[in-house]
Short mmCIF file of C-alpha atoms and ligand atoms in Angstrom, two decimals:
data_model
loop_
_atom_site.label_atom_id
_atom_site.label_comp_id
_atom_site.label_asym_id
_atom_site.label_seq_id
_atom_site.Cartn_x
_atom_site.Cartn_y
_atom_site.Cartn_z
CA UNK K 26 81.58 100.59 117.61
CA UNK K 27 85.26 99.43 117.51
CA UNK K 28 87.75 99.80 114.42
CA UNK K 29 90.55 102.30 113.24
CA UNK K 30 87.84 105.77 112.57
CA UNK K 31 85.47 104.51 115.69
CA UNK K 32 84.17 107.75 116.85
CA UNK K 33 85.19 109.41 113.89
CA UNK K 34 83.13 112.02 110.80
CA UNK K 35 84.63 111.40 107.44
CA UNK K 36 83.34 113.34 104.56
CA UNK K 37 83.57 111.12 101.42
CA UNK K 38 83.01 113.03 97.64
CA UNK K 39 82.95 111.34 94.61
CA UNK K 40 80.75 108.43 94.70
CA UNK K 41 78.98 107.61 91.23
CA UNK K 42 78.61 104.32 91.04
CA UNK K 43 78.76 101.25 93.62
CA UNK K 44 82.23 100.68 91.65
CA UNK K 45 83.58 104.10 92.23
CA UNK K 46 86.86 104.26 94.80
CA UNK K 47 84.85 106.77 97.47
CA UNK K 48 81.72 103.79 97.39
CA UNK K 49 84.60 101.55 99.10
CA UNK K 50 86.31 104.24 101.07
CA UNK K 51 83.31 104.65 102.40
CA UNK K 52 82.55 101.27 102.86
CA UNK K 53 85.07 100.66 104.35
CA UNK K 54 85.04 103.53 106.95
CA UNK K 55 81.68 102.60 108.16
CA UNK K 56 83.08 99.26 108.74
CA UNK K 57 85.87 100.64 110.65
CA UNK K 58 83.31 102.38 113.00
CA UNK K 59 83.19 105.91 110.86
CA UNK K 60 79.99 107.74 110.54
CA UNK K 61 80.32 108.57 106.87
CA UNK K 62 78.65 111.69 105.14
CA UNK K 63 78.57 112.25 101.17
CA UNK K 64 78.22 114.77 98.38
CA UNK K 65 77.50 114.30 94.59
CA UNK K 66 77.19 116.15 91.80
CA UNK K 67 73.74 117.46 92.34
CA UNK K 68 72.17 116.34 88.99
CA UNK K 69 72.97 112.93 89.91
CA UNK K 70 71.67 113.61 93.77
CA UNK K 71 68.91 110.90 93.15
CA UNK K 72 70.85 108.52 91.87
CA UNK K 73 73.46 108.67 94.15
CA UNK K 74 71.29 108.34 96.94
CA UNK K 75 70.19 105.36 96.20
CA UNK K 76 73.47 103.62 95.43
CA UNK K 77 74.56 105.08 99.02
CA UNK K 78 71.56 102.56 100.58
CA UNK K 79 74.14 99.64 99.69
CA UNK K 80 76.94 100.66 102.51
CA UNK K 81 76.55 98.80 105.49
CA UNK K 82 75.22 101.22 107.90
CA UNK K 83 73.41 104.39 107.41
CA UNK K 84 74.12 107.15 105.21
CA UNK K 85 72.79 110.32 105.19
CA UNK K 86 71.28 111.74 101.93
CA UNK K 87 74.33 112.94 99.62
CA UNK K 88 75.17 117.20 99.91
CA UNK K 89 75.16 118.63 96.48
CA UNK K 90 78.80 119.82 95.22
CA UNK K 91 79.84 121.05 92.01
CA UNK K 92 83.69 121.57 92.76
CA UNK K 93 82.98 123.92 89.37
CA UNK K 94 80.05 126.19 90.95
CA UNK K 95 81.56 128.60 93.91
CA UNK K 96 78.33 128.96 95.46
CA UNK K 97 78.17 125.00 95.85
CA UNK K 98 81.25 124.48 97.44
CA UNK K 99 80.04 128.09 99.87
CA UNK K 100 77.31 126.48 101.33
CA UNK K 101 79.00 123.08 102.12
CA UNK K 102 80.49 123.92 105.61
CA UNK K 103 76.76 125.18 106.30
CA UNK K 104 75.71 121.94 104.96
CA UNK K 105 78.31 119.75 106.47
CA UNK K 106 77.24 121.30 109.47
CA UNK K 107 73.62 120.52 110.05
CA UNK K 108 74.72 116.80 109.52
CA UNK K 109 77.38 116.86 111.69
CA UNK K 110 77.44 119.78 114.65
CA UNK K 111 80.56 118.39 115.62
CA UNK K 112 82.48 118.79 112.70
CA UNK K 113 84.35 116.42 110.71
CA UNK K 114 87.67 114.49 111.14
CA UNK K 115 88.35 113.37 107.77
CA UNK K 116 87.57 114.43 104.05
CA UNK K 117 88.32 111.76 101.06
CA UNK K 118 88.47 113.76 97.11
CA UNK K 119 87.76 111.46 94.93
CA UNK K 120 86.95 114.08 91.69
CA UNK K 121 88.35 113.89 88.50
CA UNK K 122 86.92 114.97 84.95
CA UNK K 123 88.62 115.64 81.44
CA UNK K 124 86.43 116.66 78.79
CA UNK K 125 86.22 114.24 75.44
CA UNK K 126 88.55 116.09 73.24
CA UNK K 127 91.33 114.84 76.10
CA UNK K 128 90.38 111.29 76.89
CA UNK K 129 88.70 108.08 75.09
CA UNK K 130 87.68 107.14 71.92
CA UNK K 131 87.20 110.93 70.07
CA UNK K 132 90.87 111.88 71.77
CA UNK K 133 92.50 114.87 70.23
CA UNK K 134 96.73 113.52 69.62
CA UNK K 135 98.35 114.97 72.90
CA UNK K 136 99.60 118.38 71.15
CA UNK K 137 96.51 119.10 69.91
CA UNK K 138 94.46 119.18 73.33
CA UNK K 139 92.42 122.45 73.61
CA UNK K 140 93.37 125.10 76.25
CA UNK K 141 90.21 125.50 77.58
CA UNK K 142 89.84 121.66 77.89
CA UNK K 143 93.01 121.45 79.48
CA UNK K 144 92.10 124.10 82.15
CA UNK K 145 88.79 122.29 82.54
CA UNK K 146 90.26 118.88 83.47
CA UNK K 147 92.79 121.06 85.78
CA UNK K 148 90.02 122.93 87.45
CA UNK K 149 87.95 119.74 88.27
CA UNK K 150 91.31 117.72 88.83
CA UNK K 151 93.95 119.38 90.24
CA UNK K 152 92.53 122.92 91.77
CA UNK K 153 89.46 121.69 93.20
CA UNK K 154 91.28 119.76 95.92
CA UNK K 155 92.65 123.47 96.87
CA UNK K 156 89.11 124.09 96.62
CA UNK K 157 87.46 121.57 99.11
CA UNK K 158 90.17 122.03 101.58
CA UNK K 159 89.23 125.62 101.58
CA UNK K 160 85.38 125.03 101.67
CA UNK K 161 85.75 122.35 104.60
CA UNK K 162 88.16 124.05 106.87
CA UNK K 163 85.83 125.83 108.77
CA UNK K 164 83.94 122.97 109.87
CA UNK K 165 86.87 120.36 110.05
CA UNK K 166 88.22 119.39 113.24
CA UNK K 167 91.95 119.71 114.83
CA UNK K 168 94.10 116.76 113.62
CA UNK K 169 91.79 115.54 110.98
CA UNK K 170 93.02 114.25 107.73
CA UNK K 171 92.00 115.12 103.73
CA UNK K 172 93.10 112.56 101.61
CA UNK K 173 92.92 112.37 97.75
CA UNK K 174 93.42 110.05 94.64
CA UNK K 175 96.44 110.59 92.54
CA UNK K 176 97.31 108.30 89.68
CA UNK K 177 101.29 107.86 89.39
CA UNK K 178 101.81 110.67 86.50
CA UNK K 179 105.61 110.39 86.85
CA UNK K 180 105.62 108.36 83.36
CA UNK K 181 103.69 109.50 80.19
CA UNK K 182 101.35 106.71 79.78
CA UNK K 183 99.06 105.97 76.43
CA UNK K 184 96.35 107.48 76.67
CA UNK K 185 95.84 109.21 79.91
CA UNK K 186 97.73 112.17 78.06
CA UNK K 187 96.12 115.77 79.97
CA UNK K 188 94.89 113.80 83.01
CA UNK K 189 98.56 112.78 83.50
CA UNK K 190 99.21 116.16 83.61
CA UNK K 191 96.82 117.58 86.03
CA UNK K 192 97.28 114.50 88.55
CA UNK K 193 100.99 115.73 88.65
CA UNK K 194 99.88 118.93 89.16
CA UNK K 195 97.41 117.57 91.76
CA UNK K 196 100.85 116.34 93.13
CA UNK K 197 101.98 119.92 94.04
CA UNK K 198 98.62 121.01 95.01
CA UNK K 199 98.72 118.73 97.52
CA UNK K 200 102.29 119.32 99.21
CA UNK K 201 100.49 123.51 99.08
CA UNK K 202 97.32 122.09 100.83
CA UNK K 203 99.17 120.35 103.60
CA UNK K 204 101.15 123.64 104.47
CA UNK K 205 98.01 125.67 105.09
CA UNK K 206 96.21 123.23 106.67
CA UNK K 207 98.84 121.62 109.18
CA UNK K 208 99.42 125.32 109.83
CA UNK K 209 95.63 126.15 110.56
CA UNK K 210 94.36 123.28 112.49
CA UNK K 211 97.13 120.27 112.29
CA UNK K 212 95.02 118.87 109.41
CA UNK K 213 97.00 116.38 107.38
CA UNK K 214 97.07 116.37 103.45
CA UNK K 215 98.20 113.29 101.33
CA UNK K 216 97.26 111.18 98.11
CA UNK K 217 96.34 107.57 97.82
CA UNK K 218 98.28 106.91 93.94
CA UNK K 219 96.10 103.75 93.09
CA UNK K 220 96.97 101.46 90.31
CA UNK K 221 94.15 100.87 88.08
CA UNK K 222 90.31 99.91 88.90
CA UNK K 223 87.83 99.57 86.83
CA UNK K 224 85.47 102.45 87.50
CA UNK K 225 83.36 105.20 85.09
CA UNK K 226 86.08 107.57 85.40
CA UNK K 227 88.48 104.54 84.22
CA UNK K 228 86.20 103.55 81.25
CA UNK K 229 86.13 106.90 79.99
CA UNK K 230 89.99 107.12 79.35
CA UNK K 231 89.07 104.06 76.89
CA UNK K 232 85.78 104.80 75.50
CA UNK K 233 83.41 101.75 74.19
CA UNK K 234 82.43 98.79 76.33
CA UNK K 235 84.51 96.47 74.18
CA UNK K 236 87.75 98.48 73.90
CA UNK K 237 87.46 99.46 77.20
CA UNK K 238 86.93 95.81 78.22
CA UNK K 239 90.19 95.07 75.75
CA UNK K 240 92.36 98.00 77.43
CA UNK K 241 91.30 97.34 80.57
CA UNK K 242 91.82 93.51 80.56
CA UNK K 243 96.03 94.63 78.63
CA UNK K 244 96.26 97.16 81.41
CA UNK K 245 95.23 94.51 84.38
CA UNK K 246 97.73 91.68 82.79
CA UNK K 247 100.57 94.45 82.77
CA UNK K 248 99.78 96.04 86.37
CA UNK K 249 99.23 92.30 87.84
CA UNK K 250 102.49 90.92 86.04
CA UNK K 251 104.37 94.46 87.33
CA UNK K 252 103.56 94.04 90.84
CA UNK K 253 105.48 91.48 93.07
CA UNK K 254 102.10 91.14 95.31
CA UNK K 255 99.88 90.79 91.94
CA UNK K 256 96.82 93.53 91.18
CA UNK K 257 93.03 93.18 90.45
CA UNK K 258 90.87 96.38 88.86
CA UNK K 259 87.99 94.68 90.29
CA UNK K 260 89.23 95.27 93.64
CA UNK K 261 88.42 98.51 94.63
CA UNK K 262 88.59 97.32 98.32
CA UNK K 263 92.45 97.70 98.32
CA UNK K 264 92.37 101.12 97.93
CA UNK K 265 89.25 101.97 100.10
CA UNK K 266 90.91 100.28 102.89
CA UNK K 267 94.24 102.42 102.38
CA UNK K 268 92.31 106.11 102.08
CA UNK K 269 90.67 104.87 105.48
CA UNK K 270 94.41 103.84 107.28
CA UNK K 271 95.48 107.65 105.91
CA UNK K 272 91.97 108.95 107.36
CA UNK K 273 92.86 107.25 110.92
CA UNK K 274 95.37 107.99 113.28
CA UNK K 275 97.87 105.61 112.23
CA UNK K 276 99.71 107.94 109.74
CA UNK K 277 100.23 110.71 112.41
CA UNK K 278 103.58 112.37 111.12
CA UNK K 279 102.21 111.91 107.49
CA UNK K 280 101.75 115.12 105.22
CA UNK K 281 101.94 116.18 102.03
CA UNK K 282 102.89 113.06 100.68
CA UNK K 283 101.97 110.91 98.37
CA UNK K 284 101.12 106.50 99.33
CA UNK K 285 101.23 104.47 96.32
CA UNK K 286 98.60 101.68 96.45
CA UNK K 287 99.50 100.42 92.90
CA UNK K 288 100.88 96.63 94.39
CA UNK K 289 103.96 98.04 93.70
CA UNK K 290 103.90 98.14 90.42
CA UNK K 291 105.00 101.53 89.77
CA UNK K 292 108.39 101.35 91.36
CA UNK K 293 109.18 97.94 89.94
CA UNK K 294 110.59 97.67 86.34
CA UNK K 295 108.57 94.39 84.74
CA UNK K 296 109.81 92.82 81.74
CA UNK K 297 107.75 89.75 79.64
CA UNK K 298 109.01 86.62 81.27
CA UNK K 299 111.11 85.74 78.09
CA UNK K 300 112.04 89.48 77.09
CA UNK K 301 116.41 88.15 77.05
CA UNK K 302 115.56 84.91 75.80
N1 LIG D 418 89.86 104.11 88.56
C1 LIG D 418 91.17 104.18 88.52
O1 LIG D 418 91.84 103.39 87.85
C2 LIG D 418 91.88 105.25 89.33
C3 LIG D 418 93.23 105.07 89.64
C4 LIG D 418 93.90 106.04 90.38
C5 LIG D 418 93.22 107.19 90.77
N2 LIG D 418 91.91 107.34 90.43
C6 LIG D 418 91.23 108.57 90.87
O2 LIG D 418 90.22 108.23 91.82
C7 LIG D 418 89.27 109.28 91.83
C8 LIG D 418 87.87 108.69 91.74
O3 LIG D 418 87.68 108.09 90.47
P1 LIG D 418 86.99 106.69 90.25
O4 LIG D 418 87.92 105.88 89.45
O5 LIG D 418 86.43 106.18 91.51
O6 LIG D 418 85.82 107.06 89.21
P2 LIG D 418 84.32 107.55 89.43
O7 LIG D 418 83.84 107.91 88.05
O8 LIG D 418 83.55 106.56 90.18
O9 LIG D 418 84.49 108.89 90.30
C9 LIG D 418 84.80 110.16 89.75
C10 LIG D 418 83.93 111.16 90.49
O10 LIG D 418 84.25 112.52 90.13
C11 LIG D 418 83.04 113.24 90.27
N3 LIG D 418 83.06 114.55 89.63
C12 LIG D 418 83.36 114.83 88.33
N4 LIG D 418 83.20 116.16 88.11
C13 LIG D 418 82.81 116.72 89.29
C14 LIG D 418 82.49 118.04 89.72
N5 LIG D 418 82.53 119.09 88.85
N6 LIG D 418 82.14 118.25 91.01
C15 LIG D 418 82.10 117.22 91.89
N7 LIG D 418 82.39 115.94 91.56
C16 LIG D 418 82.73 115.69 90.28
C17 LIG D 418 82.03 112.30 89.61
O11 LIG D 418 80.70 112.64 89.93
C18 LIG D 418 82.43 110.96 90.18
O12 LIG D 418 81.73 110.70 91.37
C19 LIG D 418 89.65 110.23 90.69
O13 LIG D 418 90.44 111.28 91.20
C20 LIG D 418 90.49 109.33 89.80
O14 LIG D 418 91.38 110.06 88.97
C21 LIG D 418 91.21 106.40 89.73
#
């Protein structure tokens, strides 16, 4: 099979839903020629498995990880491994989680925001992509390329308030990850920032069906009207496509960094047409 991951293993977490950014990454990789493998959160294994029968090619049944349960992300290179005796070139994160006291409708105000919470949402967020990178080493191959999803945190936004904070410090963790792992094996680390799409993860910043509907619909008019090349939440394809040119070799001097796939929204200042009328 031809395309830009022909011949290649990519190990995709994080698919919930047909809507969720790692269904189209990996969508989009088996397009592209990639022989995909997934985890999921093993109460959801079932589930999961059957939303994975609507890629395109084949998928494997989904590897159980809990990025919160050491003993889950111990057995995954084992795991990984029976699937693919080869070993795998690339590995897409696509985790995030804040408890309710920290996002949607029952928000705590910022200041208020638990401790424990807040190091929940970190350890699912932020540390567990220090995590995988550890877990998958073993069985990852030289040259390969872990990619995960950021969400520009550079501005305090409403209400993504303690998930802003541990996607910047998923920022660092990165730029740490790519150190050890260009070091061990010339493995490449970098973030796909994505502008908004309308997943579970997004609804539950927003909380019921119709205010998330209302947010989502303000946030969409504001991120399409901000970016010069126009933006769609329901087109998770966009960014699927870009974690798979960041999986491939086409990035090859690449690490560490961080490639916003926001339509450009986030480094272009957008004013109401008539705002100095
Ligand atoms: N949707 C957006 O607007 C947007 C924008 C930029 C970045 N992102 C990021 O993209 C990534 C994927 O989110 P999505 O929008 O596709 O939503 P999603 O709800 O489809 O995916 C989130 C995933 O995190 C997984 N997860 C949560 N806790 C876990 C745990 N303990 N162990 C293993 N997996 C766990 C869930 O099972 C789910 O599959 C997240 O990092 C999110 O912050 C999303």
């Amino acid at each position: 099979m031809s395309g830009i991951l022909a011949g290649k293993t990519i190990l995709v977490t994080g698919i919930i839903t047909d809507a969720s950014i790692a269904f189209h990454t990996a969508r989009v990789a088996q397009e592209q020629g990639a022989t995909v493998i997934i985890t999921g959160i093993p109460e959801r294994l079932r589930l999961i498995d059957r939303i994975a029968k609507r890629l395109p090619q084949e998928t494997p049944p989904a590897i159980g990880l809990d990025v919160t349960d050491e003993d889950s992300l111990g057995a995954l290179a084992d795991s990984v491994r029976e699937l693919a005796p080869n070993g795998v070139d690339g590995v897409v994160h696509s985790i995030a989680f804040a408890p309710k006291t920290l996002m949607g409708p029952d928000a705590l105000p910022f200041l208020d925001g638990p401790g424990p919470d807040v190091a929940k949402s970190f350890e699912i967020s932020a540390w567990s992509y220090a995590a995988l990178a550890r877990a998958v080493l073993p069985v990852m191959n030289e040259g390969g390329s872990i990619v995960g999803m950021d969400f520009d945190p550079r501005t305090a936004l409403p209400d993504y308030n303690w998930m802003g904070v541990a996607k910047a410090a998923l920022e660092s963790v990165n730029r740490y990850v790519a150190r050890e792992v260009g070091e061990a094996k010339r493995i490449r680390s970098n973030l796909v920032a994505a502008g908004p799409i309308k997943t579970l993860a997004a609804k539950a910043i927003s909380g019921t069906a119709t205010d998330d509907a209302k947010k989502l619909t303000m946030l969409n008019e504001y991120w399409d009207g901000a970016s010069p090349i126009g933006w769609n939440v329901d087109d998770p394809g966009v960014v699927g496509t870009s974690v798979c040119a960041v999986l491939s070799d086409f990035l090859p001097g690449t690490t560490g960094s961080i490639i916003y796939v926001d339509g450009g929204a986030s480094h272009n200042t957008w004013f109401p047409e008539n705002f100095l009328q």
